Amino acid sequence: MAEEEAYDYGEMLVVQHGDITGPSALTPVLDARAGQRPYRIVRVDQGDELPVDRSRLRGVLVLGGYVSVLDAPQLPWLAAEIEWLRETIELGVPAFGICLGHQLIAQAMGGRVVQRPRPEIGFIPIDRTEVADDDEIWAGWPNGMPVLVIHDDEVAELPEGAQVMATGTDGYTSFRLADGLSYGVQFHPETSAELFAEWAQRPQNVPRFDAAGVDAETLVLEAKQREPFLRAGGLALVGRWIDGIVGRDDPTPRRGRRR
């Protein structure tokens, strides 16, 4: 017991890029572990500073947002985040990127992000790759399970050494960096039906749905129907990353950690 009490579990950092692009459905995963490893939300879009001292930083969850990686030259705070992510990952801190976060990690580590010919919005089935069959967090993912995607950009070239973890109807949807610690997913494991309804109602999203050729009201209804399954998949995926990767050296293994 004395050894566990003396152990420094550090903290998790959650990087948020917008007012309605927070951790949402993933909050229970973070809260359940906050007793030992607290988490802190950093609103980089509002000027919150990313920590220079990473000595107690154990993991970084990088969320989505409405900005584009391609806007970094015009957004100093986004360019600074990309550089910070590169330095942080090179220091050995695990990162997990969602949608924009997935693209930011790829860009930071030498990949290439491009604008898609048209947005991809909707529910797509994804399958894990053969490499992912033995991965710490992807092993056991139910092939064919639909996930929610809503994005204008995509990663055209992976960072050197990165491996594809899951593929969908329009190419790959997840990668693992060569360090084996950091991941990106193009889909939204954090999104609840309520949050997606808010996204669909935003005026700036109307042309995006039109360009993607999808009906917003139909997708909102589908999100409500699928929510229990979407939530379970998202909680499991991110929870396994926190337990198996971020918490890999913890003195008391968390439930769900693979041995």
CSV table of C-alpha atoms in Angstrom, one decimal:
chain,number,residue,atom,x,y,z
A,1,MET,CA,0.0,0.0,0.0
A,2,ALA,CA,2.8,2.4,0.9
A,3,GLU,CA,4.3,1.9,-2.6
A,4,GLU,CA,1.0,2.8,-4.3
A,5,GLU,CA,0.4,5.8,-2.1
A,6,ALA,CA,3.9,7.1,-3.0
A,7,TYR,CA,3.4,6.6,-6.7
A,8,ASP,CA,2.8,9.7,-8.8
A,9,TYR,CA,0.0,9.1,-11.2
A,10,GLY,CA,0.5,12.5,-12.8
A,11,GLU,CA,-2.3,14.0,-14.8
A,12,MET,CA,-4.2,13.7,-18.1
A,13,LEU,CA,-4.6,16.7,-20.4
A,14,VAL,CA,-7.7,17.1,-22.6
A,15,VAL,CA,-7.1,19.6,-25.4
A,16,GLN,CA,-10.3,21.2,-26.5
A,17,HIS,CA,-10.8,23.4,-29.7
A,18,GLY,CA,-14.3,24.8,-29.4
A,19,ASP,CA,-17.3,25.4,-27.3
A,20,ILE,CA,-19.3,22.3,-28.2
A,21,THR,CA,-16.4,20.0,-29.0
A,22,GLY,CA,-15.6,18.8,-25.5
A,23,PRO,CA,-15.1,15.3,-24.1
A,24,SER,CA,-18.9,14.8,-23.9
A,25,ALA,CA,-19.7,11.1,-23.7
A,26,LEU,CA,-16.1,10.3,-22.7
A,27,THR,CA,-16.4,12.3,-19.5
A,28,PRO,CA,-17.4,9.2,-17.4
A,29,VAL,CA,-14.2,7.4,-18.6
A,30,LEU,CA,-12.1,10.4,-17.4
A,31,ASP,CA,-14.1,10.9,-14.2
A,32,ALA,CA,-13.8,7.2,-13.2
A,33,ARG,CA,-10.0,7.5,-13.1
A,34,ALA,CA,-9.7,11.0,-11.8
A,35,GLY,CA,-9.4,9.9,-8.2
A,36,GLN,CA,-5.9,8.7,-8.9
A,37,ARG,CA,-5.0,10.5,-12.2
A,38,PRO,CA,-6.9,13.8,-12.5
A,39,TYR,CA,-7.5,15.4,-15.9
A,40,ARG,CA,-7.4,19.0,-16.9
A,41,ILE,CA,-9.2,20.6,-19.9
A,42,VAL,CA,-7.2,23.1,-21.9
A,43,ARG,CA,-9.1,25.4,-24.2
A,44,VAL,CA,-6.4,26.3,-26.7
A,45,ASP,CA,-8.9,28.2,-28.9
A,46,GLN,CA,-9.5,30.6,-25.9
A,47,GLY,CA,-5.8,31.2,-25.2
A,48,ASP,CA,-5.2,28.5,-22.5
A,49,GLU,CA,-1.5,27.6,-22.5
A,50,LEU,CA,-0.3,24.1,-23.0
A,51,PRO,CA,2.2,23.1,-20.3
A,52,VAL,CA,5.9,23.5,-20.9
A,53,ASP,CA,6.7,21.2,-18.1
A,54,ARG,CA,5.6,17.7,-19.1
A,55,SER,CA,7.2,15.9,-16.1
A,56,ARG,CA,3.8,14.9,-14.6
A,57,LEU,CA,1.9,14.6,-17.9
A,58,ARG,CA,0.9,11.0,-18.5
A,59,GLY,CA,-1.4,11.3,-21.5
A,60,VAL,CA,-3.0,13.8,-23.9
A,61,LEU,CA,-6.5,13.4,-25.3
A,62,VAL,CA,-6.8,15.7,-28.4
A,63,LEU,CA,-10.4,16.5,-29.3
A,64,GLY,CA,-12.0,17.6,-32.5
A,65,GLY,CA,-13.1,21.1,-33.6
A,66,TYR,CA,-14.3,23.3,-36.4
A,67,VAL,CA,-10.9,24.7,-37.5
A,68,SER,CA,-8.7,22.9,-40.0
A,69,VAL,CA,-5.1,21.8,-39.7
A,70,LEU,CA,-4.6,23.6,-43.0
A,71,ASP,CA,-5.5,26.9,-41.3
A,72,ALA,CA,-2.4,26.6,-39.0
A,73,PRO,CA,-0.4,29.3,-40.9
A,74,GLN,CA,-3.2,31.8,-40.1
A,75,LEU,CA,-3.9,30.6,-36.6
A,76,PRO,CA,-0.8,31.0,-34.4
A,77,TRP,CA,-2.4,29.0,-31.5
A,78,LEU,CA,-3.0,26.0,-33.8
A,79,ALA,CA,0.5,26.1,-35.2
A,80,ALA,CA,1.8,26.2,-31.6
A,81,GLU,CA,-0.3,23.2,-30.7
A,82,ILE,CA,1.1,21.2,-33.6
A,83,GLU,CA,4.6,21.9,-32.4
A,84,TRP,CA,3.7,21.2,-28.8
A,85,LEU,CA,2.3,17.8,-29.8
A,86,ARG,CA,5.4,16.9,-31.7
A,87,GLU,CA,7.6,17.7,-28.8
A,88,THR,CA,5.3,16.0,-26.3
A,89,ILE,CA,5.0,12.7,-28.3
A,90,GLU,CA,8.8,12.7,-28.9
A,91,LEU,CA,9.2,12.9,-25.1
A,92,GLY,CA,7.2,9.6,-24.8
A,93,VAL,CA,3.9,11.0,-23.6
A,94,PRO,CA,1.0,9.0,-25.2
A,95,ALA,CA,-1.6,10.9,-27.2
A,96,PHE,CA,-5.0,10.0,-28.5
A,97,GLY,CA,-6.4,12.2,-31.3
A,98,ILE,CA,-10.1,12.4,-32.3
A,99,CYS,CA,-11.0,13.8,-35.8
A,100,LEU,CA,-9.2,17.2,-35.8
A,101,GLY,CA,-7.0,15.8,-33.1
A,102,HIS,CA,-6.1,12.7,-35.3
A,103,GLN,CA,-5.1,15.1,-38.1
A,104,LEU,CA,-3.1,17.3,-35.7
A,105,ILE,CA,-1.1,14.3,-34.4
A,106,ALA,CA,-0.5,13.1,-38.0
A,107,GLN,CA,0.7,16.5,-39.1
A,108,ALA,CA,2.9,17.0,-36.1
A,109,MET,CA,4.7,13.7,-36.7
A,110,GLY,CA,5.4,14.2,-40.4
A,111,GLY,CA,2.2,13.1,-42.0
A,112,ARG,CA,0.2,15.1,-44.5
A,113,VAL,CA,-3.4,16.4,-44.2
A,114,VAL,CA,-5.4,17.5,-47.3
A,115,GLN,CA,-9.0,18.8,-47.9
A,116,ARG,CA,-11.4,16.1,-49.1
A,117,PRO,CA,-13.2,16.6,-52.4
A,118,ARG,CA,-16.4,16.8,-50.3
A,119,PRO,CA,-17.2,16.3,-46.6
A,120,GLU,CA,-17.8,12.8,-45.2
A,121,ILE,CA,-20.7,12.8,-42.8
A,122,GLY,CA,-22.7,9.8,-41.5
A,123,PHE,CA,-22.3,6.4,-39.9
A,124,ILE,CA,-19.8,4.0,-41.5
A,125,PRO,CA,-18.9,0.5,-40.5
A,126,ILE,CA,-15.3,-0.1,-39.7
A,127,ASP,CA,-13.1,-3.2,-39.4
A,128,ARG,CA,-9.9,-3.6,-37.5
A,129,THR,CA,-6.8,-4.6,-39.5
A,130,GLU,CA,-4.7,-7.7,-39.0
A,131,VAL,CA,-2.1,-5.6,-37.2
A,132,ALA,CA,-4.8,-4.4,-34.8
A,133,ASP,CA,-5.9,-7.9,-33.9
A,134,ASP,CA,-3.1,-7.9,-31.3
A,135,ASP,CA,-3.1,-4.2,-30.4
A,136,GLU,CA,-3.5,-3.1,-26.8
A,137,ILE,CA,-6.7,-1.1,-27.5
A,138,TRP,CA,-8.1,-2.4,-30.8
A,139,ALA,CA,-8.0,-6.1,-30.2
A,140,GLY,CA,-11.6,-7.4,-29.9
A,141,TRP,CA,-13.2,-4.4,-31.7
A,142,PRO,CA,-16.4,-5.8,-33.3
A,143,ASN,CA,-15.8,-5.7,-37.0
A,144,GLY,CA,-18.6,-4.0,-38.9
A,145,MET,CA,-19.5,-1.7,-36.0
A,146,PRO,CA,-20.7,1.7,-37.3
A,147,VAL,CA,-19.0,4.9,-36.1
A,148,LEU,CA,-19.8,8.5,-36.7
A,149,VAL,CA,-17.7,10.6,-39.0
A,150,ILE,CA,-18.0,14.3,-39.9
A,151,HIS,CA,-15.0,15.8,-41.4
A,152,ASP,CA,-13.8,18.0,-44.3
A,153,ASP,CA,-10.1,17.1,-44.2
A,154,GLU,CA,-8.3,13.8,-44.1
A,155,VAL,CA,-4.8,12.4,-43.5
A,156,ALA,CA,-3.4,11.6,-47.0
A,157,GLU,CA,0.0,10.4,-45.8
A,158,LEU,CA,0.7,8.7,-42.5
A,159,PRO,CA,3.7,9.6,-40.4
A,160,GLU,CA,6.7,7.3,-40.9
A,161,GLY,CA,6.3,4.0,-39.2
A,162,ALA,CA,2.6,4.5,-38.4
A,163,GLN,CA,0.3,1.5,-38.9
A,164,VAL,CA,-3.4,1.4,-39.8
A,165,MET,CA,-5.6,0.1,-37.0
A,166,ALA,CA,-9.0,0.3,-38.7
A,167,THR,CA,-10.5,0.8,-42.1
A,168,GLY,CA,-13.9,2.1,-43.3
A,169,THR,CA,-15.8,2.5,-46.6
A,170,ASP,CA,-13.5,5.4,-47.5
A,171,GLY,CA,-10.1,4.3,-46.5
A,172,TYR,CA,-8.5,4.0,-43.1
A,173,THR,CA,-10.1,5.5,-40.0
A,174,SER,CA,-7.4,5.0,-37.4
A,175,PHE,CA,-3.6,4.8,-37.0
A,176,ARG,CA,-1.1,3.9,-34.4
A,177,LEU,CA,2.2,5.8,-34.4
A,178,ALA,CA,5.5,4.0,-34.5
A,179,ASP,CA,6.0,4.5,-30.8
A,180,GLY,CA,3.1,2.2,-30.1
A,181,LEU,CA,1.7,4.7,-27.6
A,182,SER,CA,-0.2,7.3,-29.6
A,183,TYR,CA,-3.3,6.8,-31.8
A,184,GLY,CA,-5.6,8.8,-34.0
A,185,VAL,CA,-9.2,8.1,-35.0
A,186,GLN,CA,-11.0,10.0,-37.7
A,187,PHE,CA,-14.4,9.2,-36.2
A,188,HIS,CA,-16.1,10.6,-33.1
A,189,PRO,CA,-16.1,8.1,-30.1
A,190,GLU,CA,-16.9,11.1,-27.8
A,191,THR,CA,-20.1,12.2,-29.5
A,192,SER,CA,-23.6,11.8,-27.9
A,193,ALA,CA,-26.8,12.0,-29.8
A,194,GLU,CA,-27.5,15.3,-28.0
A,195,LEU,CA,-24.2,16.8,-29.1
A,196,PHE,CA,-24.6,15.6,-32.7
A,197,ALA,CA,-28.0,17.3,-32.8
A,198,GLU,CA,-26.3,20.5,-31.7
A,199,TRP,CA,-23.7,20.2,-34.4
A,200,ALA,CA,-26.4,19.5,-37.0
A,201,GLN,CA,-28.3,22.7,-36.0
A,202,ARG,CA,-25.3,25.0,-36.4
A,203,PRO,CA,-25.8,27.3,-39.4
A,204,GLN,CA,-22.2,26.8,-40.6
A,205,ASN,CA,-22.9,23.0,-40.9
A,206,VAL,CA,-25.9,23.3,-43.2
A,207,PRO,CA,-23.7,23.7,-46.4
A,208,ARG,CA,-21.4,20.8,-45.1
A,209,PHE,CA,-24.4,18.4,-44.9
A,210,ASP,CA,-25.6,19.6,-48.3
A,211,ALA,CA,-22.2,19.1,-49.8
A,212,ALA,CA,-22.0,15.6,-48.3
A,213,GLY,CA,-25.4,14.7,-49.7
A,214,VAL,CA,-26.9,13.7,-46.4
A,215,ASP,CA,-30.0,14.8,-44.5
A,216,ALA,CA,-29.3,16.3,-41.1
A,217,GLU,CA,-32.7,15.3,-39.5
A,218,THR,CA,-32.3,11.7,-40.7
A,219,LEU,CA,-28.8,11.5,-39.2
A,220,VAL,CA,-29.9,13.1,-35.9
A,221,LEU,CA,-32.6,10.4,-35.6
A,222,GLU,CA,-30.2,7.7,-36.5
A,223,ALA,CA,-27.8,9.0,-33.8
A,224,LYS,CA,-30.5,8.7,-31.2
A,225,GLN,CA,-31.1,5.1,-32.2
A,226,ARG,CA,-27.5,4.1,-32.3
A,227,GLU,CA,-26.4,6.1,-29.2
A,228,PRO,CA,-26.1,3.1,-26.7
A,229,PHE,CA,-23.9,1.2,-29.1
A,230,LEU,CA,-21.8,4.3,-30.1
A,231,ARG,CA,-21.3,5.2,-26.4
A,232,ALA,CA,-20.2,1.7,-25.4
A,233,GLY,CA,-17.7,1.5,-28.3
A,234,GLY,CA,-16.3,4.9,-27.6
A,235,LEU,CA,-16.0,4.3,-23.8
A,236,ALA,CA,-14.3,1.0,-24.4
A,237,LEU,CA,-11.8,2.3,-27.0
A,238,VAL,CA,-10.6,5.3,-25.0
A,239,GLY,CA,-10.8,3.5,-21.7
A,240,ARG,CA,-8.5,0.8,-22.9
A,241,TRP,CA,-6.0,3.5,-24.1
A,242,ILE,CA,-6.0,5.1,-20.7
A,243,ASP,CA,-5.8,1.8,-18.8
A,244,GLY,CA,-3.4,-0.1,-21.1
A,245,ILE,CA,-1.2,2.7,-22.5
A,246,VAL,CA,-1.4,5.7,-20.2
A,247,GLY,CA,-1.6,3.5,-17.2
A,248,ARG,CA,0.8,0.8,-18.3
A,249,ASP,CA,3.2,1.4,-15.4
A,250,ASP,CA,0.6,2.0,-12.7
A,251,PRO,CA,1.2,-0.2,-9.6
A,252,THR,CA,-2.5,-1.3,-9.6
A,253,PRO,CA,-3.7,-2.4,-13.1
A,254,ARG,CA,-7.1,-1.0,-14.0
A,255,ARG,CA,-10.0,-3.1,-15.0
A,256,GLY,CA,-10.1,-3.8,-18.7
A,257,ARG,CA,-6.3,-3.7,-19.1
A,258,ARG,CA,-5.0,-6.6,-21.2
A,259,ARG,CA,-2.3,-8.8,-19.7
